[in-house]
Amino acid sequence: MNARRIFFGVVLLVSLSSIGGWRHVLAGEKEWNKETQAETDVRMKWWRDARFGMFIHWGLYAVPAGTWNGQRVDGIGEWIMDRANIPVEDYEKLAGKFNPVKFDAAEWVRIAKDAGMKYMVITSKHHDGFCLFDSDATDYNVVDASPYGKDLLQSLAAECRKQGLKFCTYYSIMDWHHPAQYRGSDKRYNPTKVHPERKAEYLDFMKKQLKELLDTCDTEVLWFDGEWPAWWLEEDGREIYAYLRELKPALIVNNRIGKGRKGMEGLNKGDQDYVGDFGTPEQQIPATGLPGVDWESCMTMNRTWGYKSFDNDWKSSETLIRNIIDIASKGGNYLLNVGPTAEGLIPGPSVERLGEIGRWMKANGESVYATEASPFKRLVWGRCTTKACEDGATLYLHVFDWPADGQLLVPGLRNKPEQAYLLADDAKKALAVQASDQGVVVAVPAEAPDPICTVVVLKVKGPLKVEPTLPSQQADGTIKLRAADAICHGHQIRYEAGHQRDNVGFWLDPNDWVEWTFRITQPGKFTVSAETAATGSGSFELIVGDQTIGATAPTTGDYSRFTTLELGQIEIAQTGKACLAVKAVKEGWKPFNLKSITFKPAGAREK
Ligand code: FHN
């Protein structure tokens, strides 16, 4: 991490600690980690530069693959023991059927590598307690209890080293098989309880297994999970973290070793400084990233982590590629999951998508690896990542929505533009670029070379200078005012991020209100819509100048289940700054969450 990043890191952290309501303690001040910021930066460097890794959920649950006693079992595949309430002695029998004869470590690593992934995190032991490695701590492992009889992790670790990927291991604290823990109820294993007199025994068991993983696989990251049972405490996490860093000082450990996940996306919240080197938002991308800390968003490709034979709800390659970009533009890593079959094969649809991702990454990976977060709050056409360079900066402009007029505006950028070209263009054919009062404009080809995402490289002079800009209209005249760009007035109303939230919320007091200021370049009549979520119907007024529209937010049953509400028409006759206020109708007020307000030119065709 270069000096500039450290400098900005410090400035950012200090500023955030004063405004964020949560405190990110600088390295060196942490009770559980006395290394300096510079030492942390050295330790984290490969992980930060990597940006993209493979998550692998593999174990006995791949044998039933979502079906038990002829019935399809709801929920994620690796939870079948809990969801189908399978007695331990019945579940154990699956070990005798686990024989992944088609497992080919070299092929798995090649698939990950060709997809552009730089590390691999595999379940060494999931909640069911079965180990994919040879352990002296229990016979409930693939060597002693399965016909396969070989350590799966060591061969994968060796192949990763051979092909240049970092090998990392997931480890579940909650263990549905270990006798020190017992099921939470007669129906569910989750969350376990612990026999108080056997908790120390379990910690020793953990330490023994974790040391095995370090000794036999030299794992680079320990990715803990299953930390939520009440009996597992933050101080237990600190004990294990200290133990592991003593054994391997270069080791990286996620925040689920302690209780950090219960903070916002596992951030240090309030005065509590949770143990762990990075935050772990799951199945989501925090709307504004997690400024000031390292974080990794883990996600399935379909709807399950562990293999289910009938889960074919696959995300598109476009979605997956844009997720990589979105996450990198917010300064995070993307850990994308595969759930191999009991035979040892990565499912075909996963391999297909990883191949498509790899083709994009081969041409554009430079715009993801070792980059820093976007300096822009919002870009209507896509995302941005940056790299500092000798006497300036390189911006990677990831364009999802190609400008119809061929003019790509980088709003608020005040640096002198030096050079622009398409990243995928080996000839680096120069694109015309100029500074304007709105920012820097790049003249791009009429058609987007890559419909999923075309990357325009823009090199500028001097340290980045970006002025905040107002939300502005897209080329087709549409403008979407997002919650993150709103100004909230009042005591409780506020912008909510994370945990699938990206909205104005806590609108409990009808005297609170919210406004946006935005820029109009294409005046006219607009149809207006709002995205709202509510458990009761709250009436409100939308005010632009002397025009007011009244509406009522419908009940959606949940504050994170949004619906789009058509509000009517508003005319904005002037170009320049415009202001929109949304106020509660106090009589009979019922709170609702507001995600966005969209103005579409009246008469525009639905896309
Ligand atoms: O319960 C697990 C789940 O099975 C899966 O391993 C995910 C992946 O992060 N972690 C837990 C749920 O948060």
Coordinates of N, CA, C and O in Angstrom, one line a residue, residues 128-262:
D128 N -21.7 -28.8 10.1 CA -22.1 -30.2 10.3 C -20.9 -30.9 11.0 O -21.0 -32.0 11.4
G129 N -19.7 -30.3 11.0 CA -18.6 -30.8 11.8 C -17.7 -31.8 11.0 O -16.7 -32.2 11.5
F130 N -18.1 -32.1 9.8 CA -17.3 -33.0 9.0 C -16.1 -32.3 8.4 O -16.2 -31.2 7.8
C131 N -14.9 -32.9 8.5 CA -13.7 -32.2 8.1 C -13.2 -32.8 6.7 O -13.2 -34.0 6.5
L132 N -12.8 -31.9 5.8 CA -12.3 -32.3 4.5 C -10.8 -32.5 4.6 O -10.1 -32.6 3.6
F133 N -10.2 -32.6 5.8 CA -8.8 -32.7 5.9 C -8.5 -33.8 7.0 O -9.4 -34.1 7.9
D134 N -7.3 -34.4 7.0 CA -7.0 -35.4 7.9 C -6.7 -34.7 9.3 O -5.8 -33.9 9.4
S135 N -7.5 -35.1 10.3 CA -7.4 -34.4 11.6 C -7.2 -35.4 12.7 O -7.9 -36.4 12.7
D136 N -6.2 -35.1 13.5 CA -6.0 -36.0 14.7 C -7.0 -35.7 15.8 O -7.1 -36.4 16.8
A137 N -7.7 -34.6 15.6 CA -8.6 -34.1 16.7 C -10.0 -34.9 16.6 O -10.7 -34.9 17.6
T138 N -10.3 -35.4 15.5 CA -11.5 -36.2 15.3 C -11.4 -37.2 14.1 O -10.8 -36.8 13.1
D139 N -12.1 -38.3 14.2 CA -12.1 -39.2 13.1 C -13.2 -38.9 12.1 O -13.4 -39.5 11.1
Y140 N -14.0 -37.8 12.4 CA -15.1 -37.4 11.6 C -14.5 -36.6 10.4 O -14.7 -35.4 10.4
N141 N -13.7 -37.3 9.6 CA -13.0 -36.6 8.5 C -12.9 -37.4 7.3 O -13.1 -38.7 7.4
V142 N -12.6 -36.8 6.2 CA -12.6 -37.5 4.9 C -11.6 -38.7 4.8 O -11.8 -39.7 4.1
V143 N -10.5 -38.6 5.6 CA -9.5 -39.7 5.6 C -10.0 -40.9 6.4 O -10.0 -42.0 5.9
D144 N -10.5 -40.6 7.6 CA -10.9 -41.7 8.5 C -12.3 -42.2 8.3 O -12.6 -43.3 8.7
A145 N -13.2 -41.4 7.7 CA -14.6 -41.8 7.7 C -15.2 -42.0 6.3 O -16.4 -42.3 6.2
S146 N -14.4 -41.7 5.3 CA -15.1 -41.8 3.9 C -14.3 -42.8 3.1 O -13.1 -43.0 3.3
P147 N -14.9 -43.4 2.1 CA -14.2 -44.3 1.2 C -13.2 -43.6 0.3 O -12.2 -44.2 -0.2
Y148 N -13.3 -42.3 0.3 CA -12.3 -41.6 -0.5 C -10.9 -41.7 0.1 O -9.9 -41.9 -0.5
G149 N -10.9 -41.5 1.5 CA -9.7 -41.8 2.3 C -8.5 -40.9 2.0 O -7.4 -41.2 2.5
K150 N -8.6 -39.8 1.4 CA -7.5 -38.9 1.2 C -7.8 -37.5 1.6 O -8.9 -37.0 1.5
D151 N -6.8 -36.8 2.0 CA -6.9 -35.4 2.5 C -7.2 -34.5 1.3 O -6.4 -34.4 0.4
L152 N -8.3 -33.9 1.2 CA -8.7 -33.1 0.0 C -8.0 -31.7 0.1 O -7.7 -31.1 -1.0
L153 N -7.8 -31.2 1.2 CA -7.3 -29.8 1.3 C -5.8 -29.7 0.9 O -5.4 -28.8 0.3
Q154 N -5.1 -30.7 1.4 CA -3.7 -30.6 1.1 C -3.4 -30.7 -0.4 O -2.6 -29.9 -0.9
S155 N -4.2 -31.5 -1.1 CA -3.9 -31.5 -2.6 C -4.3 -30.2 -3.3 O -3.7 -29.7 -4.2
L156 N -5.4 -29.6 -2.7 CA -5.8 -28.3 -3.3 C -4.8 -27.2 -3.0 O -4.5 -26.4 -3.8
A157 N -4.3 -27.3 -1.7 CA -3.3 -26.3 -1.3 C -2.1 -26.4 -2.2 O -1.6 -25.4 -2.7
A158 N -1.6 -27.6 -2.4 CA -0.4 -27.8 -3.3 C -0.7 -27.3 -4.7 O 0.2 -26.6 -5.3
E159 N -1.9 -27.5 -5.2 CA -2.2 -27.1 -6.6 C -2.3 -25.6 -6.6 O -1.8 -24.9 -7.6
C160 N -2.8 -25.0 -5.6 CA -2.9 -23.5 -5.5 C -1.5 -22.9 -5.6 O -1.2 -22.0 -6.3
R161 N -0.6 -23.5 -4.8 CA 0.8 -23.0 -4.7 C 1.4 -23.2 -6.1 O 2.1 -22.3 -6.6
K162 N 1.1 -24.3 -6.7 CA 1.7 -24.6 -8.1 C 1.2 -23.6 -9.1 O 2.0 -23.1 -10.0
Q163 N 0.0 -23.2 -9.0 CA -0.6 -22.3 -10.1 C -0.7 -20.9 -9.7 O -1.2 -20.0 -10.4
G164 N -0.2 -20.6 -8.4 CA 0.0 -19.2 -8.0 C -1.3 -18.6 -7.4 O -1.4 -17.3 -7.5
L165 N -2.1 -19.4 -6.9 CA -3.3 -18.8 -6.1 C -3.0 -19.0 -4.6 O -2.3 -19.9 -4.2
K166 N -3.6 -18.1 -3.8 CA -3.5 -18.2 -2.4 C -4.5 -19.2 -1.9 O -5.7 -19.1 -2.3
F167 N -4.1 -20.1 -1.0 CA -5.1 -21.1 -0.5 C -5.5 -20.7 0.9 O -4.7 -20.4 1.8
C168 N -6.8 -20.7 1.1 CA -7.4 -20.2 2.3 C -8.5 -21.1 2.8 O -9.1 -21.9 2.0
T169 N -8.8 -21.1 4.1 CA -9.8 -22.1 4.6 C -10.8 -21.4 5.5 O -10.5 -20.6 6.3
Y170 N -12.0 -21.9 5.3 CA -13.2 -21.5 6.1 C -13.3 -22.5 7.2 O -12.9 -23.7 7.1
Y171 N -13.7 -22.0 8.4 CA -13.8 -22.9 9.6 C -15.0 -22.5 10.4 O -15.1 -21.3 10.8
S172 N -16.0 -23.4 10.6 CA -17.2 -23.1 11.4 C -16.9 -23.3 12.9 O -16.5 -24.4 13.3
I173 N -17.2 -22.2 13.7 CA -17.1 -22.3 15.1 C -18.3 -23.2 15.7 O -18.1 -24.1 16.4
M174 N -19.5 -22.9 15.2 CA -20.6 -23.8 15.5 C -20.4 -25.2 14.9 O -20.1 -25.3 13.8
D175 N -20.6 -26.2 15.7 CA -20.3 -27.6 15.3 C -21.5 -28.5 15.7 O -21.6 -28.7 16.9
W176 N -22.2 -29.0 14.8 CA -23.4 -29.8 15.1 C -23.0 -31.2 15.5 O -23.9 -32.1 15.7
H177 N -21.7 -31.5 15.4 CA -21.3 -32.9 15.7 C -20.5 -33.0 17.0 O -20.5 -34.1 17.6
H178 N -19.8 -32.0 17.3 CA -18.9 -32.1 18.5 C -19.7 -32.2 19.8 O -20.6 -31.5 20.0
P179 N -19.3 -33.1 20.7 CA -20.1 -33.4 21.9 C -20.1 -32.2 22.9 O -21.0 -32.2 23.8
A180 N -19.2 -31.3 22.7 CA -19.3 -30.1 23.7 C -20.4 -29.2 23.4 O -20.8 -28.4 24.2
Q181 N -21.0 -29.3 22.2 CA -22.1 -28.5 21.8 C -23.4 -29.4 21.7 O -23.3 -30.5 21.4
Y182 N -24.5 -28.8 21.9 CA -25.7 -29.6 21.7 C -26.8 -28.7 21.1 O -26.7 -27.5 21.1
R183 N -27.8 -29.4 20.5 CA -28.7 -28.7 19.6 C -29.6 -27.7 20.4 O -29.9 -27.9 21.6
G184 N -29.9 -26.6 19.7 CA -30.6 -25.5 20.4 C -32.0 -26.0 20.8 O -32.5 -25.5 21.8
S185 N -32.7 -26.8 20.0 CA -34.0 -27.3 20.4 C -34.2 -28.7 19.8 O -33.4 -29.1 19.0
D186 N -35.3 -29.3 20.1 CA -35.5 -30.7 19.6 C -35.8 -30.7 18.1 O -35.9 -31.7 17.5
K187 N -35.9 -29.4 17.6 CA -36.2 -29.4 16.1 C -35.0 -28.8 15.4 O -34.8 -29.2 14.2
R188 N -34.2 -28.0 16.0 CA -33.1 -27.4 15.2 C -31.8 -27.5 15.9 O -31.7 -27.5 17.1
Y189 N -30.7 -27.7 15.1 CA -29.4 -27.7 15.6 C -28.9 -26.3 15.8 O -28.1 -26.0 16.7
N190 N -29.5 -25.4 15.0 CA -29.0 -24.0 15.1 C -29.9 -23.1 15.9 O -31.1 -23.2 15.8
P191 N -29.3 -22.3 16.8 CA -27.9 -22.2 17.2 C -27.6 -23.2 18.2 O -28.5 -23.6 19.0
T192 N -26.4 -23.7 18.3 CA -26.1 -24.7 19.3 C -26.0 -24.0 20.6 O -25.8 -22.8 20.7
K193 N -26.0 -24.9 21.7 CA -25.7 -24.4 23.0 C -24.4 -25.2 23.4 O -24.0 -26.1 22.6
V194 N -23.7 -24.7 24.4 CA -22.4 -25.4 24.8 C -22.6 -25.9 26.2 O -23.2 -25.2 27.0
H195 N -22.1 -27.1 26.5 CA -22.0 -27.6 27.9 C -20.9 -26.7 28.5 O -19.7 -26.8 28.2
P196 N -21.3 -25.9 29.5 CA -20.3 -24.9 30.0 C -19.0 -25.6 30.5 O -17.9 -25.0 30.2
E197 N -19.1 -26.7 31.0 CA -17.9 -27.4 31.5 C -17.1 -28.0 30.4 O -15.9 -28.4 30.6
R198 N -17.6 -27.9 29.1 CA -16.8 -28.5 28.0 C -16.4 -27.4 27.0 O -15.8 -27.7 26.0
K199 N -16.7 -26.1 27.3 CA -16.3 -25.1 26.4 C -14.8 -25.0 26.2 O -14.3 -24.9 25.0
A200 N -14.1 -25.1 27.3 CA -12.6 -25.0 27.2 C -12.1 -26.2 26.3 O -11.2 -26.0 25.5
E201 N -12.7 -27.3 26.5 CA -12.4 -28.5 25.6 C -12.6 -28.2 24.1 O -11.7 -28.5 23.3
Y202 N -13.7 -27.5 23.9 CA -14.0 -27.2 22.4 C -12.9 -26.2 21.9 O -12.5 -26.3 20.8
L203 N -12.6 -25.2 22.7 CA -11.6 -24.2 22.2 C -10.3 -25.0 22.0 O -9.6 -24.7 21.0
D204 N -9.9 -25.9 22.8 CA -8.7 -26.7 22.6 C -8.8 -27.5 21.3 O -7.9 -27.6 20.5
F205 N -10.0 -28.1 21.1 CA -10.2 -28.8 19.8 C -10.1 -27.9 18.6 O -9.4 -28.2 17.6
M206 N -10.6 -26.7 18.7 CA -10.5 -25.7 17.6 C -9.0 -25.4 17.4 O -8.5 -25.4 16.3
K207 N -8.3 -25.1 18.5 CA -6.9 -24.7 18.3 C -6.1 -25.8 17.6 O -5.3 -25.6 16.8
K208 N -6.4 -27.1 18.0 CA -5.7 -28.2 17.5 C -5.9 -28.3 16.0 O -5.0 -28.4 15.1
Q209 N -7.2 -28.2 15.6 CA -7.5 -28.3 14.2 C -7.0 -27.1 13.4 O -6.5 -27.2 12.3
L210 N -7.1 -25.9 13.9 CA -6.6 -24.7 13.2 C -5.1 -24.8 13.0 O -4.6 -24.5 12.0
K211 N -4.4 -25.4 14.0 CA -2.9 -25.6 13.9 C -2.7 -26.6 12.8 O -1.7 -26.4 12.0
E212 N -3.5 -27.6 12.7 CA -3.4 -28.6 11.6 C -3.5 -27.9 10.3 O -2.7 -28.2 9.3
L213 N -4.5 -27.0 10.2 CA -4.7 -26.4 8.9 C -3.5 -25.5 8.5 O -3.0 -25.4 7.4
L214 N -2.9 -24.9 9.5 CA -1.7 -24.1 9.2 C -0.5 -25.0 8.9 O 0.2 -24.7 7.9
D215 N -0.3 -26.0 9.6 CA 0.8 -26.9 9.4 C 0.8 -27.7 8.1 O 1.7 -27.8 7.4
T216 N -0.4 -28.2 7.8 CA -0.5 -29.1 6.6 C -0.8 -28.3 5.3 O -0.5 -28.8 4.3
C217 N -1.6 -27.2 5.5 CA -2.0 -26.5 4.2 C -1.4 -25.1 4.1 O -1.5 -24.4 3.1
D218 N -0.8 -24.6 5.2 CA -0.2 -23.3 5.2 C -1.3 -22.3 4.8 O -1.0 -21.4 3.9
T219 N -2.5 -22.4 5.3 CA -3.6 -21.5 4.8 C -3.2 -20.1 5.1 O -2.6 -19.7 6.0
E220 N -3.6 -19.2 4.1 CA -3.3 -17.8 4.2 C -4.3 -16.9 4.8 O -4.0 -15.8 5.3
V221 N -5.6 -17.4 4.8 CA -6.7 -16.7 5.5 C -7.5 -17.8 6.2 O -7.7 -18.9 5.7
L222 N -7.8 -17.4 7.5 CA -8.8 -18.3 8.2 C -10.1 -17.5 8.2 O -10.2 -16.4 8.8
W223 N -11.1 -18.1 7.5 CA -12.4 -17.5 7.3 C -13.4 -18.1 8.2 O -14.0 -19.1 8.0
F224 N -13.6 -17.5 9.4 CA -14.4 -18.1 10.4 C -15.9 -17.8 10.1 O -16.2 -16.8 9.4
D225 N -16.7 -18.7 10.6 CA -18.2 -18.5 10.4 C -18.9 -19.2 11.6 O -18.2 -19.8 12.5
G226 N -20.2 -19.2 11.7 CA -20.9 -19.9 12.8 C -20.5 -19.3 14.1 O -20.5 -20.0 15.1
E227 N -20.3 -18.0 14.1 CA -19.9 -17.3 15.4 C -21.1 -16.8 16.2 O -20.9 -16.2 17.3
W228 N -22.3 -16.9 15.6 CA -23.4 -16.3 16.3 C -24.0 -16.9 17.5 O -24.6 -16.3 18.3
P229 N -23.8 -18.2 17.8 CA -24.4 -18.8 19.0 C -23.9 -17.9 20.2 O -22.8 -17.5 20.3
A230 N -24.8 -17.8 21.2 CA -24.6 -16.8 22.3 C -23.4 -17.2 23.1 O -22.7 -16.4 23.7
W231 N -23.1 -18.5 23.2 CA -22.0 -19.0 24.0 C -20.6 -18.6 23.5 O -19.6 -18.6 24.2
W232 N -20.6 -18.2 22.2 CA -19.3 -17.8 21.6 C -19.1 -16.3 21.8 O -20.0 -15.5 21.4
L233 N -18.1 -15.8 22.5 CA -17.9 -14.5 22.9 C -16.8 -13.8 22.1 O -15.9 -14.4 21.6
E234 N -16.8 -12.5 22.1 CA -15.8 -11.7 21.5 C -14.4 -12.0 22.0 O -13.5 -12.2 21.3
E235 N -14.4 -12.2 23.4 CA -13.1 -12.5 23.9 C -12.6 -13.9 23.5 O -11.4 -14.1 23.4
D236 N -13.5 -14.8 23.2 CA -13.0 -16.1 22.6 C -12.3 -15.9 21.3 O -11.3 -16.5 21.0
G237 N -13.0 -15.0 20.5 CA -12.4 -14.6 19.2 C -11.0 -14.0 19.4 O -10.1 -14.4 18.6
R238 N -10.9 -13.2 20.3 CA -9.5 -12.5 20.5 C -8.5 -13.6 21.0 O -7.3 -13.5 20.5
E239 N -8.9 -14.5 21.8 CA -8.0 -15.6 22.2 C -7.5 -16.4 21.0 O -6.3 -16.6 20.8
I240 N -8.4 -16.8 20.1 CA -8.1 -17.6 19.0 C -7.3 -16.7 18.0 O -6.3 -17.2 17.4
Y241 N -7.6 -15.5 17.8 CA -6.9 -14.6 16.9 C -5.5 -14.5 17.3 O -4.5 -14.7 16.5
A242 N -5.3 -14.2 18.6 CA -3.9 -14.1 19.2 C -3.1 -15.4 19.0 O -1.9 -15.4 18.5
Y243 N -3.8 -16.5 19.2 CA -3.1 -17.8 19.1 C -2.7 -18.0 17.6 O -1.5 -18.4 17.4
L244 N -3.5 -17.7 16.7 CA -3.2 -17.9 15.3 C -2.1 -17.0 14.8 O -1.2 -17.4 14.1
R245 N -2.2 -15.7 15.2 CA -1.2 -14.8 14.7 C 0.2 -15.1 15.3 O 1.2 -14.8 14.7
E246 N 0.1 -15.7 16.5 CA 1.4 -16.1 17.1 C 2.0 -17.3 16.2 O 3.2 -17.3 15.9
L247 N 1.1 -18.2 15.8 CA 1.6 -19.3 15.0 C 2.0 -18.8 13.6 O 3.0 -19.3 13.0
K248 N 1.3 -17.9 13.0 CA 1.6 -17.4 11.7 C 1.3 -15.9 11.6 O 0.2 -15.5 11.3
P249 N 2.3 -15.1 11.9 CA 2.1 -13.6 11.9 C 1.5 -13.0 10.6 O 0.8 -12.1 10.7
A250 N 1.8 -13.7 9.5 CA 1.3 -13.1 8.2 C -0.2 -13.6 7.9 O -0.8 -13.1 7.0
L251 N -0.7 -14.4 8.8 CA -2.1 -14.8 8.6 C -3.1 -13.7 8.6 O -3.0 -12.7 9.3
I252 N -4.1 -13.8 7.8 CA -5.3 -12.9 7.8 C -6.5 -13.6 8.3 O -6.7 -14.8 7.9
V253 N -7.3 -12.9 9.1 CA -8.4 -13.6 9.8 C -9.6 -12.7 9.6 O -9.5 -11.5 9.8
N254 N -10.8 -13.2 9.3 CA -11.9 -12.4 9.1 C -12.6 -12.0 10.4 O -12.2 -12.4 11.5
N255 N -13.6 -11.1 10.3 CA -14.2 -10.6 11.5 C -15.2 -11.5 12.2 O -15.7 -11.2 13.3
R256 N -15.5 -12.7 11.6 CA -16.4 -13.6 12.2 C -15.7 -14.5 13.2 O -16.3 -15.4 13.8
I257 N -14.4 -14.3 13.5 CA -13.7 -15.0 14.6 C -14.3 -14.4 15.9 O -14.4 -15.1 16.9
G258 N -14.8 -13.2 15.8 CA -15.4 -12.6 17.0 C -16.9 -12.3 16.7 O -17.5 -13.0 15.9
K259 N -17.4 -11.2 17.3 CA -18.8 -10.9 17.1 C -19.0 -9.7 16.2 O -20.0 -9.1 16.2
G260 N -18.0 -9.5 15.3 CA -18.0 -8.2 14.6 C -19.1 -8.2 13.6 O -19.5 -7.1 13.2
R261 N -19.6 -9.3 13.1 CA -20.6 -9.3 12.1 C -21.9 -8.6 12.5 O -22.6 -8.0 11.8
K262 N -22.1 -8.6 13.9 CA -23.3 -8.0 14.3 C -23.3 -6.5 14.2 O -24.3 -5.8 14.2

